[in-house]
């Protein structure tokens, strides 16, 4: 199992560059991204939950993965893109009428379910088998832990970090 950790400020309006650690070494960095000051101001008016876009960088500061919230025709979903191996994933609510709906992540072939939890571990499953889990615990900041199983069909930590930040940390 691969374990990654990072911390996040208590307020979602904060947009610092954040380091993700694997065994105490910086493995990735990510940051909430705004196209400009006007977009950030408009997001402030909407409680920082409308213009949701995360960029993930490798240790050479190269953009490798993005995830953004998309609202079209009253439907909300997330679009995640692996920029290294050009691949796009759609993350959409499954059974959205439930109090805490699950999310389905798909590229057209692969289908991963994200079982969203408000407390404790949110779990990613593939073929009804847990392949990864993400948890944020509240201390003076949010302490976040991501664990990816060795047999997960996706080993890219940027995939899980970007989607988790959008769908679990900020949500909405």
mmCIF file of N, CA, C and O in Angstrom, residues 71-76:
data_model
loop_
_atom_site.group_PDB
_atom_site.id
_atom_site.type_symbol
_atom_site.label_atom_id
_atom_site.label_comp_id
_atom_site.label_asym_id
_atom_site.label_seq_id
_atom_site.Cartn_x
_atom_site.Cartn_y
_atom_site.Cartn_z
ATOM 1 N N UNK A 71 -20.691 22.786 -14.419
ATOM 2 C CA UNK A 71 -22.142 22.891 -14.252
ATOM 3 C C UNK A 71 -22.745 23.185 -15.613
ATOM 4 O O UNK A 71 -22.490 24.238 -16.193
ATOM 5 N N UNK A 72 -23.541 22.255 -16.107
ATOM 6 C CA UNK A 72 -24.189 22.434 -17.415
ATOM 7 C C UNK A 72 -25.621 21.926 -17.334
ATOM 8 O O UNK A 72 -25.863 20.806 -16.898
ATOM 9 N N UNK A 73 -26.532 22.774 -17.777
ATOM 10 C CA UNK A 73 -27.951 22.419 -17.850
ATOM 11 C C UNK A 73 -28.459 21.833 -16.532
ATOM 12 O O UNK A 73 -29.165 20.839 -16.519
ATOM 13 N N UNK A 74 -28.057 22.437 -15.421
ATOM 14 C CA UNK A 74 -28.515 21.994 -14.111
ATOM 15 C C UNK A 74 -27.848 20.736 -13.596
ATOM 16 O O UNK A 74 -28.169 20.237 -12.528
ATOM 17 N N UNK A 75 -26.892 20.214 -14.333
ATOM 18 C CA UNK A 75 -26.179 18.998 -13.944
ATOM 19 C C UNK A 75 -24.769 19.379 -13.493
ATOM 20 O O UNK A 75 -24.085 20.138 -14.175
ATOM 21 N N UNK A 76 -24.347 18.848 -12.358
ATOM 22 C CA UNK A 76 -23.015 19.127 -11.825
ATOM 23 C C UNK A 76 -22.182 17.850 -11.900
ATOM 24 O O UNK A 76 -22.629 16.781 -11.495
#
